[in-house]
Amino acid sequence: MEKERAIQIDLCSSRKEKPRDDELEFGKTFADHMFVMDYSEAQGWHDARIVPYEPLTMEPSSMVFHYGQSVFEGMKAYLTPEGDAQLFRPERNFKRMNHSNDRLCIPPIDEAFALKALKQLVSLEKEWIPKAMGTSLYIRPFIISTEPFLGVAPSRYYKFMIILSPVGAYYEEGINPIKIAVENDYVRTVKGGTGEAKTGGNYAASLKAQEAAEEGIAQVLWLDGMEKKYIEEVGSMNVFFKIDGKVVTPALNGSILEGVTRDSVIELLKHWEIPVDERKLSIDELYQAHQEGKLEEAFGAGTAAVISPIGQLVWSGHHLDINQGETGAIAKQLYNTLTGIQYGEIIDPFGWIVPIEETDSSSLKATV
Amino acid sequence: MEKERAIQIDLCSSRKEKPRDDELEFGKTFADHMFVMDYSEAQGWHDARIVPYEPLTMEPSSMVFHYGQSVFEGMKAYLTPEGDAQLFRPERNFKRMNHSNDRLCIPPIDEAFALKALKQLVSLEKEWIPKAMGTSLYIRPFIISTEPFLGVAPSRYYKFMIILSPVGAYYEEGINPIKIAVENDYVRTVKGGTGEAKTGGNYAASLKAQEAAEEGIAQVLWLDGMEKKYIEEVGSMNVFFKIDGKVVTPALNGSILEGVTRDSVIELLKHWEIPVDERKLSIDELYQAHQEGKLEEAFGAGTAAVISPIGQLVWSGHHLDINQGETGAIAKQLYNTLTGIQYGEIIDPFGWIVPIEETDSSSLKATV
């Protein structure tokens, strides 16, 4: 684990021009600085530093290129109406990163230290947080294996980095309902696999199904890899269905990613006393509920899109319209509340918000 | 697909010192040059070149670091007693790479052009092929996604590279029997997943089982991900069992890697008129066969180790000795024949050998 230590700062000589809020794309522009630390068996995690955003120098034999040992996280920094920067449940992301690390045989990080580093970095790059509603500064912590060695074994060297990207909405359509298709051929993962971990291989495996999907399908709905019967998750989100007045989401089973937004949705529903069930949910049950007129809403939940209402579900030739293709009341309420809390427009009764304090930036200046 | 075009050559100014044959390790030292070509949507595969082996410059947002879109291959160049360099069924590797590319949504390469490039590269680096028996020049073609973009989608830019590493034996123990354990908890892949593709995520997923295995276990034996009942493959090899006079190997089922050595073993056994069956094989059947004294041999087959006899199989507390822990007659015969053909000491009646011709190096010189 990481010892408490100073973060070295190397500021860039000139700032890049920032994109206008109305020309933001997702994940294509990066802030001026990034956080980096290295791992070796001898030194553990060391050389924590904030440096100019710049290309990496990597050996062609770096293990990440060959054996895929990598993990990542995704979260956002938001600007409040008062102009303060804040994070949403970031400790959950670093906790999950260590969970992923364990599955991928990557040494654990010190979660508190990582959060401290992130706050320093965001404090330094506060001007990169865009101001328009729905925009934010996307935060991508990730770890890659860097040992120059062609053999199947855990790497003995790693790099942990945090990069920042000012982003607009994940879907250009905004909160409009999307169309998703149940995937019957390809499988994302299976119990005993890496589905619970946020690792590159899961996403690489998912691309083919998306490519094979018909025109207009925004995401695919994954079924379990064993029986191809139970609903797992949607593309890059967890998924919720309102059936006969009750909200249902697949229970965590070892192959579903434990989403931070998923957990927040469940807490909000409980807070509102809307019944919510985490359980196994088969595609047959879902189809049956639709036929009986009991499938009232469907939506995805994830950091990038927050809440994505699902207007149509395509399964084995059936095109199931949900809530007449409109955004449902619960999806709308969840979206408004979550974004309201994230952007500091609604009081956060849950302790989810982590403000970026002035002290984060002053401690930073002190170490320059 | 790649148009026929010249390969640009940029030779390094001074050659590195080569390791002695008796100090070779696996995958740690690399030859002086590598082959590189780039892909963009506009240009397809382009800028084919042989350049000095040197670090890559990669954006921190390069997709391979985040979404694991990568494939690789492994093969070897051998030196004959006459001092000629030769390859073993390299066209199979490039064919499999395209199969992997398809699953990973990576644009296909021109297989014939890739082979031509490889022959030029090996011709140039012939002095890097070590001479001692059991040593060879390991060849690692690989493709990584390089677009600087944080979004789950196929990359629009890629890099294809071939790097070379002089290697000793994969197992320091040599052809001595290894101990393997049946994996009951972790799963490598499942039908509909990426098991048939040679992609980093499969290997990343495999590390944890190896870490969790008891002392002395060289590799784990994977069961199918659906029922955890049927044998799939061993660590980085395909697997064969001789049961009651007949050789059995799991049939290709969509989650097993189609090994080049596996195919060569099957062809050799057929050539020798030893009965060989590609079929489903359950761990229960294997245990039963052992109890009845009918499990006569077991061995893994792969490029790195060629043939690895299995002396003991550990399954749910049972320690099954196979052939008294000795290398079996068939494993020995296969090893001797395969390596004999690969090193040019035995006539190749199958057309497996691809010699590196003098013309490969003269065409090279012509383009310098």
PDB file of N, CA, C and O in Angstrom, chain A residues 26-27 30 53-58 60-61 66-68 72 102-103 105 140 142 149-150 185-187 190-192 200 204-205 208 211 225-226, chain B residues 26-27 30 53-58 60-61 66-68 72 102-103 105 140 142 149-150 185-187 190-192 200 204-205 208 211 225-226:
ATOM      1  N   PHE A  26     -17.393  13.595 -26.202  1.00  0.00           N
ATOM      2  CA  PHE A  26     -17.069  12.733 -25.067  1.00  0.00           C
ATOM      3  C   PHE A  26     -15.688  12.104 -25.238  1.00  0.00           C
ATOM      4  O   PHE A  26     -15.451  11.362 -26.182  1.00  0.00           O
ATOM      5  N   GLY A  27     -14.772  12.420 -24.322  1.00  0.00           N
ATOM      6  CA  GLY A  27     -13.525  11.679 -24.233  1.00  0.00           C
ATOM      7  C   GLY A  27     -12.507  11.913 -25.325  1.00  0.00           C
ATOM      8  O   GLY A  27     -11.702  11.023 -25.630  1.00  0.00           O
ATOM      9  N   PHE A  30      -8.309  16.505 -23.578  1.00  0.00           N
ATOM     10  CA  PHE A  30      -7.799  16.217 -22.244  1.00  0.00           C
ATOM     11  C   PHE A  30      -7.193  17.460 -21.603  1.00  0.00           C
ATOM     12  O   PHE A  30      -6.660  18.336 -22.292  1.00  0.00           O
ATOM     13  N   TYR A  53       0.042  16.751 -19.231  1.00  0.00           N
ATOM     14  CA  TYR A  53      -0.540  15.664 -20.025  1.00  0.00           C
ATOM     15  C   TYR A  53       0.315  15.478 -21.268  1.00  0.00           C
ATOM     16  O   TYR A  53       0.474  16.397 -22.067  1.00  0.00           O
ATOM     17  N   GLU A  54       0.877  14.302 -21.406  1.00  0.00           N
ATOM     18  CA  GLU A  54       1.795  14.066 -22.518  1.00  0.00           C
ATOM     19  C   GLU A  54       1.841  12.578 -22.843  1.00  0.00           C
ATOM     20  O   GLU A  54       1.426  11.753 -22.033  1.00  0.00           O
ATOM     21  N   PRO A  55       2.343  12.230 -24.026  1.00  0.00           N
ATOM     22  CA  PRO A  55       2.391  10.814 -24.403  1.00  0.00           C
ATOM     23  C   PRO A  55       3.289  10.006 -23.465  1.00  0.00           C
ATOM     24  O   PRO A  55       4.224  10.533 -22.866  1.00  0.00           O
ATOM     25  N   LEU A  56       2.982   8.731 -23.368  1.00  0.00           N
ATOM     26  CA  LEU A  56       3.785   7.796 -22.590  1.00  0.00           C
ATOM     27  C   LEU A  56       4.829   7.162 -23.494  1.00  0.00           C
ATOM     28  O   LEU A  56       4.601   6.983 -24.686  1.00  0.00           O
ATOM     29  N   THR A  57       5.928   6.785 -22.901  1.00  0.00           N
ATOM     30  CA  THR A  57       6.935   6.005 -23.609  1.00  0.00           C
ATOM     31  C   THR A  57       6.794   4.566 -23.140  1.00  0.00           C
ATOM     32  O   THR A  57       6.962   4.276 -21.963  1.00  0.00           O
ATOM     33  N   MET A  58       6.433   3.691 -24.078  1.00  0.00           N
ATOM     34  CA  MET A  58       6.136   2.304 -23.692  1.00  0.00           C
ATOM     35  C   MET A  58       6.969   1.331 -24.519  1.00  0.00           C
ATOM     36  O   MET A  58       7.031   1.440 -25.743  1.00  0.00           O
ATOM     37  N   PRO A  60       7.558  -1.912 -26.653  1.00  0.00           N
ATOM     38  CA  PRO A  60       6.630  -2.742 -27.443  1.00  0.00           C
ATOM     39  C   PRO A  60       6.251  -4.044 -26.728  1.00  0.00           C
ATOM     40  O   PRO A  60       5.187  -4.604 -26.963  1.00  0.00           O
ATOM     41  N   SER A  61       7.126  -4.493 -25.835  1.00  0.00           N
ATOM     42  CA  SER A  61       6.843  -5.734 -25.104  1.00  0.00           C
ATOM     43  C   SER A  61       6.096  -5.491 -23.801  1.00  0.00           C
ATOM     44  O   SER A  61       5.893  -6.428 -23.028  1.00  0.00           O
ATOM     45  N   HIS A  66      -0.075  -7.155 -24.606  1.00  0.00           N
ATOM     46  CA  HIS A  66      -0.147  -8.569 -24.964  1.00  0.00           C
ATOM     47  C   HIS A  66      -1.130  -9.351 -24.106  1.00  0.00           C
ATOM     48  O   HIS A  66      -1.886 -10.169 -24.611  1.00  0.00           O
ATOM     49  N   TYR A  67      -1.113  -9.102 -22.811  1.00  0.00           N
ATOM     50  CA  TYR A  67      -1.906  -9.940 -21.906  1.00  0.00           C
ATOM     51  C   TYR A  67      -3.012  -9.177 -21.181  1.00  0.00           C
ATOM     52  O   TYR A  67      -3.622  -9.702 -20.257  1.00  0.00           O
ATOM     53  N   GLY A  68      -3.256  -7.936 -21.610  1.00  0.00           N
ATOM     54  CA  GLY A  68      -4.470  -7.218 -21.200  1.00  0.00           C
ATOM     55  C   GLY A  68      -4.654  -6.938 -19.714  1.00  0.00           C
ATOM     56  O   GLY A  68      -5.775  -6.686 -19.266  1.00  0.00           O
ATOM     57  N   PHE A  72      -9.738   0.078 -14.969  1.00  0.00           N
ATOM     58  CA  PHE A  72     -10.003   1.514 -15.030  1.00  0.00           C
ATOM     59  C   PHE A  72     -11.235   1.866 -14.227  1.00  0.00           C
ATOM     60  O   PHE A  72     -11.966   1.000 -13.764  1.00  0.00           O
ATOM     61  N   ASP A 102      -7.763  -6.781  -7.509  1.00  0.00           N
ATOM     62  CA  ASP A 102      -7.645  -8.114  -6.921  1.00  0.00           C
ATOM     63  C   ASP A 102      -7.916  -9.189  -7.980  1.00  0.00           C
ATOM     64  O   ASP A 102      -7.158 -10.152  -8.098  1.00  0.00           O
ATOM     65  N   ARG A 103      -8.965  -9.009  -8.769  1.00  0.00           N
ATOM     66  CA  ARG A 103      -9.311 -10.016  -9.782  1.00  0.00           C
ATOM     67  C   ARG A 103      -8.231 -10.123 -10.867  1.00  0.00           C
ATOM     68  O   ARG A 103      -7.998 -11.191 -11.430  1.00  0.00           O
ATOM     69  N   CYS A 105      -5.001  -9.456 -10.446  1.00  0.00           N
ATOM     70  CA  CYS A 105      -3.668  -9.674  -9.869  1.00  0.00           C
ATOM     71  C   CYS A 105      -2.791  -8.422  -9.960  1.00  0.00           C
ATOM     72  O   CYS A 105      -1.574  -8.529 -10.185  1.00  0.00           O
ATOM     73  N   ARG A 140     -10.820   9.780 -15.503  1.00  0.00           N
ATOM     74  CA  ARG A 140     -10.475   8.409 -15.843  1.00  0.00           C
ATOM     75  C   ARG A 140      -9.221   7.949 -15.111  1.00  0.00           C
ATOM     76  O   ARG A 140      -8.104   8.202 -15.560  1.00  0.00           O
ATOM     77  N   PHE A 142      -6.791   4.919 -14.236  1.00  0.00           N
ATOM     78  CA  PHE A 142      -6.545   3.589 -14.806  1.00  0.00           C
ATOM     79  C   PHE A 142      -5.164   3.071 -14.449  1.00  0.00           C
ATOM     80  O   PHE A 142      -4.274   3.844 -14.092  1.00  0.00           O
ATOM     81  N   PHE A 149       7.918  -7.894 -20.903  1.00  0.00           N
ATOM     82  CA  PHE A 149       8.110  -9.341 -20.748  1.00  0.00           C
ATOM     83  C   PHE A 149       6.996 -10.097 -21.471  1.00  0.00           C
ATOM     84  O   PHE A 149       5.816  -9.851 -21.245  1.00  0.00           O
ATOM     85  N   LEU A 150       7.377 -11.028 -22.330  1.00  0.00           N
ATOM     86  CA  LEU A 150       6.392 -11.852 -23.034  1.00  0.00           C
ATOM     87  C   LEU A 150       6.216 -13.194 -22.348  1.00  0.00           C
ATOM     88  O   LEU A 150       6.755 -14.206 -22.785  1.00  0.00           O
ATOM     89  N   ASP A 185     -26.333 -14.158 -29.045  1.00  0.00           N
ATOM     90  CA  ASP A 185     -25.188 -14.941 -29.523  1.00  0.00           C
ATOM     91  C   ASP A 185     -23.921 -14.699 -28.709  1.00  0.00           C
ATOM     92  O   ASP A 185     -23.298 -15.630 -28.213  1.00  0.00           O
ATOM     93  N   TYR A 186     -23.552 -13.432 -28.597  1.00  0.00           N
ATOM     94  CA  TYR A 186     -22.302 -13.120 -27.914  1.00  0.00           C
ATOM     95  C   TYR A 186     -22.530 -12.996 -26.410  1.00  0.00           C
ATOM     96  O   TYR A 186     -23.630 -12.673 -25.956  1.00  0.00           O
ATOM     97  N   VAL A 187     -21.467 -13.279 -25.675  1.00  0.00           N
ATOM     98  CA  VAL A 187     -21.542 -13.248 -24.224  1.00  0.00           C
ATOM     99  C   VAL A 187     -20.483 -12.288 -23.717  1.00  0.00           C
ATOM    100  O   VAL A 187     -19.374 -12.252 -24.247  1.00  0.00           O
ATOM    101  N   VAL A 190     -19.013 -14.435 -17.686  1.00  0.00           N
ATOM    102  CA  VAL A 190     -19.738 -15.505 -17.008  1.00  0.00           C
ATOM    103  C   VAL A 190     -19.241 -15.554 -15.565  1.00  0.00           C
ATOM    104  O   VAL A 190     -18.162 -15.037 -15.264  1.00  0.00           O
ATOM    105  N   LYS A 191     -20.022 -16.137 -14.679  1.00  0.00           N
ATOM    106  CA  LYS A 191     -19.607 -16.294 -13.281  1.00  0.00           C
ATOM    107  C   LYS A 191     -18.230 -16.984 -13.248  1.00  0.00           C
ATOM    108  O   LYS A 191     -18.023 -17.961 -13.966  1.00  0.00           O
ATOM    109  N   GLY A 192     -17.318 -16.463 -12.443  1.00  0.00           N
ATOM    110  CA  GLY A 192     -15.959 -17.004 -12.411  1.00  0.00           C
ATOM    111  C   GLY A 192     -15.044 -16.278 -13.383  1.00  0.00           C
ATOM    112  O   GLY A 192     -13.834 -16.437 -13.349  1.00  0.00           O
ATOM    113  N   GLY A 200     -10.292  -3.911 -19.273  1.00  0.00           N
ATOM    114  CA  GLY A 200     -10.422  -3.724 -20.705  1.00  0.00           C
ATOM    115  C   GLY A 200     -11.042  -4.889 -21.451  1.00  0.00           C
ATOM    116  O   GLY A 200     -11.873  -4.697 -22.341  1.00  0.00           O
ATOM    117  N   ALA A 204     -13.616  -5.033 -24.673  1.00  0.00           N
ATOM    118  CA  ALA A 204     -13.174  -5.563 -25.961  1.00  0.00           C
ATOM    119  C   ALA A 204     -14.124  -6.674 -26.421  1.00  0.00           C
ATOM    120  O   ALA A 204     -14.513  -6.743 -27.585  1.00  0.00           O
ATOM    121  N   ALA A 205     -14.526  -7.518 -25.475  1.00  0.00           N
ATOM    122  CA  ALA A 205     -15.419  -8.640 -25.801  1.00  0.00           C
ATOM    123  C   ALA A 205     -16.797  -8.156 -26.228  1.00  0.00           C
ATOM    124  O   ALA A 205     -17.501  -8.845 -26.959  1.00  0.00           O
ATOM    125  N   LYS A 208     -18.215  -6.714 -30.533  1.00  0.00           N
ATOM    126  CA  LYS A 208     -18.748  -7.469 -31.669  1.00  0.00           C
ATOM    127  C   LYS A 208     -20.276  -7.485 -31.667  1.00  0.00           C
ATOM    128  O   LYS A 208     -20.902  -7.376 -32.721  1.00  0.00           O
ATOM    129  N   GLU A 211     -21.491  -4.234 -32.912  1.00  0.00           N
ATOM    130  CA  GLU A 211     -21.287  -4.138 -34.360  1.00  0.00           C
ATOM    131  C   GLU A 211     -22.352  -4.926 -35.122  1.00  0.00           C
ATOM    132  O   GLU A 211     -22.835  -4.497 -36.173  1.00  0.00           O
ATOM    133  N   GLY A 225     -24.068 -15.697 -19.082  1.00  0.00           N
ATOM    134  CA  GLY A 225     -23.304 -16.536 -19.996  1.00  0.00           C
ATOM    135  C   GLY A 225     -23.584 -18.020 -19.860  1.00  0.00           C
ATOM    136  O   GLY A 225     -23.253 -18.800 -20.738  1.00  0.00           O
ATOM    137  N   MET A 226     -24.189 -18.414 -18.752  1.00  0.00           N
ATOM    138  CA  MET A 226     -24.413 -19.851 -18.538  1.00  0.00           C
ATOM    139  C   MET A 226     -25.683 -20.334 -19.219  1.00  0.00           C
ATOM    140  O   MET A 226     -25.655 -21.251 -20.023  1.00  0.00           O
TER     141      MET A 226
ATOM    142  N   PHE B  26      13.012 -16.458 -21.358  1.00  0.00           N
ATOM    143  CA  PHE B  26      11.890 -16.378 -22.287  1.00  0.00           C
ATOM    144  C   PHE B  26      11.307 -14.965 -22.315  1.00  0.00           C
ATOM    145  O   PHE B  26      10.825 -14.459 -21.320  1.00  0.00           O
ATOM    146  N   GLY B  27      11.391 -14.320 -23.505  1.00  0.00           N
ATOM    147  CA  GLY B  27      10.636 -13.084 -23.707  1.00  0.00           C
ATOM    148  C   GLY B  27      11.147 -11.849 -23.005  1.00  0.00           C
ATOM    149  O   GLY B  27      10.367 -10.951 -22.685  1.00  0.00           O
ATOM    150  N   PHE B  30      15.145  -8.496 -26.813  1.00  0.00           N
ATOM    151  CA  PHE B  30      14.535  -8.306 -28.129  1.00  0.00           C
ATOM    152  C   PHE B  30      15.584  -7.949 -29.173  1.00  0.00           C
ATOM    153  O   PHE B  30      16.593  -7.311 -28.870  1.00  0.00           O
ATOM    154  N   TYR B  53      14.269  -1.483 -33.023  1.00  0.00           N
ATOM    155  CA  TYR B  53      13.423  -1.796 -31.877  1.00  0.00           C
ATOM    156  C   TYR B  53      13.541  -0.661 -30.877  1.00  0.00           C
ATOM    157  O   TYR B  53      14.635  -0.360 -30.392  1.00  0.00           O
ATOM    158  N   GLU B  54      12.440  -0.009 -30.614  1.00  0.00           N
ATOM    159  CA  GLU B  54      12.506   1.168 -29.747  1.00  0.00           C
ATOM    160  C   GLU B  54      11.145   1.380 -29.102  1.00  0.00           C
ATOM    161  O   GLU B  54      10.138   0.847 -29.559  1.00  0.00           O
ATOM    162  N   PRO B  55      11.090   2.183 -28.025  1.00  0.00           N
ATOM    163  CA  PRO B  55       9.816   2.401 -27.339  1.00  0.00           C
ATOM    164  C   PRO B  55       8.800   3.090 -28.242  1.00  0.00           C
ATOM    165  O   PRO B  55       9.153   3.820 -29.176  1.00  0.00           O
ATOM    166  N   LEU B  56       7.531   2.838 -27.948  1.00  0.00           N
ATOM    167  CA  LEU B  56       6.433   3.485 -28.647  1.00  0.00           C
ATOM    168  C   LEU B  56       6.042   4.756 -27.902  1.00  0.00           C
ATOM    169  O   LEU B  56       6.179   4.838 -26.686  1.00  0.00           O
ATOM    170  N   THR B  57       5.529   5.696 -28.650  1.00  0.00           N
ATOM    171  CA  THR B  57       4.953   6.889 -28.050  1.00  0.00           C
ATOM    172  C   THR B  57       3.444   6.728 -28.094  1.00  0.00           C
ATOM    173  O   THR B  57       2.873   6.627 -29.175  1.00  0.00           O
ATOM    174  N   MET B  58       2.830   6.662 -26.935  1.00  0.00           N
ATOM    175  CA  MET B  58       1.397   6.357 -26.875  1.00  0.00           C
ATOM    176  C   MET B  58       0.659   7.420 -26.068  1.00  0.00           C
ATOM    177  O   MET B  58       1.077   7.771 -24.966  1.00  0.00           O
ATOM    178  N   PRO B  60      -1.953   8.723 -23.432  1.00  0.00           N
ATOM    179  CA  PRO B  60      -2.550   8.058 -22.252  1.00  0.00           C
ATOM    180  C   PRO B  60      -3.986   7.597 -22.517  1.00  0.00           C
ATOM    181  O   PRO B  60      -4.462   6.657 -21.893  1.00  0.00           O
ATOM    182  N   SER B  61      -4.657   8.241 -23.458  1.00  0.00           N
ATOM    183  CA  SER B  61      -6.040   7.873 -23.762  1.00  0.00           C
ATOM    184  C   SER B  61      -6.135   6.816 -24.859  1.00  0.00           C
ATOM    185  O   SER B  61      -7.240   6.469 -25.289  1.00  0.00           O
ATOM    186  N   HIS B  66      -7.510   1.134 -22.168  1.00  0.00           N
ATOM    187  CA  HIS B  66      -8.795   1.240 -21.467  1.00  0.00           C
ATOM    188  C   HIS B  66      -9.764   0.123 -21.829  1.00  0.00           C
ATOM    189  O   HIS B  66     -10.429  -0.426 -20.960  1.00  0.00           O
ATOM    190  N   TYR B  67      -9.837  -0.202 -23.127  1.00  0.00           N
ATOM    191  CA  TYR B  67     -10.876  -1.128 -23.571  1.00  0.00           C
ATOM    192  C   TYR B  67     -10.324  -2.412 -24.164  1.00  0.00           C
ATOM    193  O   TYR B  67     -11.061  -3.182 -24.770  1.00  0.00           O
ATOM    194  N   GLY B  68      -9.021  -2.619 -23.993  1.00  0.00           N
ATOM    195  CA  GLY B  68      -8.425  -3.930 -24.244  1.00  0.00           C
ATOM    196  C   GLY B  68      -8.521  -4.489 -25.657  1.00  0.00           C
ATOM    197  O   GLY B  68      -8.387  -5.698 -25.845  1.00  0.00           O
ATOM    198  N   PHE B  72      -2.909 -10.981 -30.524  1.00  0.00           N
ATOM    199  CA  PHE B  72      -1.500 -11.304 -30.744  1.00  0.00           C
ATOM    200  C   PHE B  72      -1.360 -12.716 -31.286  1.00  0.00           C
ATOM    201  O   PHE B  72      -2.306 -13.477 -31.326  1.00  0.00           O
ATOM    202  N   ASP B 102     -11.429 -10.473 -36.346  1.00  0.00           N
ATOM    203  CA  ASP B 102     -12.866 -10.419 -36.595  1.00  0.00           C
ATOM    204  C   ASP B 102     -13.640 -10.366 -35.275  1.00  0.00           C
ATOM    205  O   ASP B 102     -14.533  -9.544 -35.099  1.00  0.00           O
ATOM    206  N   ARG B 103     -13.270 -11.182 -34.325  1.00  0.00           N
ATOM    207  CA  ARG B 103     -13.991 -11.212 -33.037  1.00  0.00           C
ATOM    208  C   ARG B 103     -13.823  -9.909 -32.271  1.00  0.00           C
ATOM    209  O   ARG B 103     -14.720  -9.475 -31.544  1.00  0.00           O
ATOM    210  N   CYS B 105     -13.280  -6.938 -33.628  1.00  0.00           N
ATOM    211  CA  CYS B 105     -13.637  -5.764 -34.451  1.00  0.00           C
ATOM    212  C   CYS B 105     -12.415  -4.971 -34.890  1.00  0.00           C
ATOM    213  O   CYS B 105     -12.451  -3.735 -34.960  1.00  0.00           O
ATOM    214  N   ARG B 140       6.621 -12.481 -32.127  1.00  0.00           N
ATOM    215  CA  ARG B 140       5.372 -11.984 -31.549  1.00  0.00           C
ATOM    216  C   ARG B 140       4.748 -10.908 -32.442  1.00  0.00           C
ATOM    217  O   ARG B 140       5.106  -9.742 -32.352  1.00  0.00           O
ATOM    218  N   PHE B 142       1.580  -8.596 -33.123  1.00  0.00           N
ATOM    219  CA  PHE B 142       0.435  -8.152 -32.319  1.00  0.00           C
ATOM    220  C   PHE B 142      -0.154  -6.872 -32.878  1.00  0.00           C
ATOM    221  O   PHE B 142       0.518  -6.132 -33.613  1.00  0.00           O
ATOM    222  N   PHE B 149      -9.206   8.039 -27.453  1.00  0.00           N
ATOM    223  CA  PHE B 149     -10.645   8.266 -27.291  1.00  0.00           C
ATOM    224  C   PHE B 149     -11.186   7.409 -26.145  1.00  0.00           C
ATOM    225  O   PHE B 149     -11.004   6.195 -26.134  1.00  0.00           O
ATOM    226  N   LEU B 150     -11.867   8.050 -25.204  1.00  0.00           N
ATOM    227  CA  LEU B 150     -12.476   7.318 -24.098  1.00  0.00           C
ATOM    228  C   LEU B 150     -13.954   7.052 -24.374  1.00  0.00           C
ATOM    229  O   LEU B 150     -14.833   7.738 -23.858  1.00  0.00           O
ATOM    230  N   ASP B 185     -13.098 -22.772  -9.713  1.00  0.00           N
ATOM    231  CA  ASP B 185     -13.736 -21.498  -9.355  1.00  0.00           C
ATOM    232  C   ASP B 185     -13.705 -20.490 -10.497  1.00  0.00           C
ATOM    233  O   ASP B 185     -14.735 -19.952 -10.887  1.00  0.00           O
ATOM    234  N   TYR B 186     -12.523 -20.231 -11.013  1.00  0.00           N
ATOM    235  CA  TYR B 186     -12.400 -19.208 -12.046  1.00  0.00           C
ATOM    236  C   TYR B 186     -12.653 -19.798 -13.417  1.00  0.00           C
ATOM    237  O   TYR B 186     -12.433 -20.986 -13.648  1.00  0.00           O
ATOM    238  N   VAL B 187     -13.113 -18.936 -14.310  1.00  0.00           N
ATOM    239  CA  VAL B 187     -13.441 -19.362 -15.657  1.00  0.00           C
ATOM    240  C   VAL B 187     -12.629 -18.510 -16.621  1.00  0.00           C
ATOM    241  O   VAL B 187     -12.469 -17.312 -16.418  1.00  0.00           O
ATOM    242  N   VAL B 190     -16.247 -18.417 -22.114  1.00  0.00           N
ATOM    243  CA  VAL B 190     -17.445 -19.223 -22.309  1.00  0.00           C
ATOM    244  C   VAL B 190     -17.865 -19.090 -23.773  1.00  0.00           C
ATOM    245  O   VAL B 190     -17.450 -18.148 -24.456  1.00  0.00           O
ATOM    246  N   LYS B 191     -18.645 -20.035 -24.268  1.00  0.00           N
ATOM    247  CA  LYS B 191     -19.159 -19.957 -25.630  1.00  0.00           C
ATOM    248  C   LYS B 191     -19.825 -18.593 -25.841  1.00  0.00           C
ATOM    249  O   LYS B 191     -20.594 -18.149 -25.001  1.00  0.00           O
ATOM    250  N   GLY B 192     -19.515 -17.938 -26.969  1.00  0.00           N
ATOM    251  CA  GLY B 192     -20.048 -16.593 -27.196  1.00  0.00           C
ATOM    252  C   GLY B 192     -19.103 -15.517 -26.690  1.00  0.00           C
ATOM    253  O   GLY B 192     -19.276 -14.346 -26.989  1.00  0.00           O
ATOM    254  N   GLY B 200      -5.689 -10.231 -25.385  1.00  0.00           N
ATOM    255  CA  GLY B 200      -5.147 -10.016 -24.048  1.00  0.00           C
ATOM    256  C   GLY B 200      -6.088 -10.361 -22.915  1.00  0.00           C
ATOM    257  O   GLY B 200      -5.680 -10.973 -21.918  1.00  0.00           O
ATOM    258  N   ALA B 204      -5.411 -12.073 -19.224  1.00  0.00           N
ATOM    259  CA  ALA B 204      -5.602 -11.301 -17.994  1.00  0.00           C
ATOM    260  C   ALA B 204      -6.555 -12.041 -17.058  1.00  0.00           C
ATOM    261  O   ALA B 204      -6.331 -12.132 -15.852  1.00  0.00           O
ATOM    262  N   ALA B 205      -7.617 -12.606 -17.641  1.00  0.00           N
ATOM    263  CA  ALA B 205      -8.617 -13.319 -16.840  1.00  0.00           C
ATOM    264  C   ALA B 205      -8.035 -14.576 -16.209  1.00  0.00           C
ATOM    265  O   ALA B 205      -8.517 -15.039 -15.172  1.00  0.00           O
ATOM    266  N   LYS B 208      -5.554 -14.993 -12.184  1.00  0.00           N
ATOM    267  CA  LYS B 208      -5.983 -15.194 -10.794  1.00  0.00           C
ATOM    268  C   LYS B 208      -6.000 -16.671 -10.401  1.00  0.00           C
ATOM    269  O   LYS B 208      -5.631 -17.034  -9.287  1.00  0.00           O
ATOM    270  N   GLU B 211      -2.540 -17.742  -9.735  1.00  0.00           N
ATOM    271  CA  GLU B 211      -2.083 -17.189  -8.456  1.00  0.00           C
ATOM    272  C   GLU B 211      -2.644 -17.996  -7.288  1.00  0.00           C
ATOM    273  O   GLU B 211      -1.980 -18.225  -6.283  1.00  0.00           O
ATOM    274  N   GLY B 225     -17.111 -22.911 -19.232  1.00  0.00           N
ATOM    275  CA  GLY B 225     -17.691 -21.898 -18.354  1.00  0.00           C
ATOM    276  C   GLY B 225     -19.163 -22.110 -18.051  1.00  0.00           C
ATOM    277  O   GLY B 225     -19.697 -21.518 -17.114  1.00  0.00           O
ATOM    278  N   MET B 226     -19.823 -22.933 -18.815  1.00  0.00           N
ATOM    279  CA  MET B 226     -21.261 -23.127 -18.601  1.00  0.00           C
ATOM    280  C   MET B 226     -21.551 -24.167 -17.536  1.00  0.00           C
ATOM    281  O   MET B 226     -22.224 -23.905 -16.560  1.00  0.00           O
TER     282      MET B 226
END
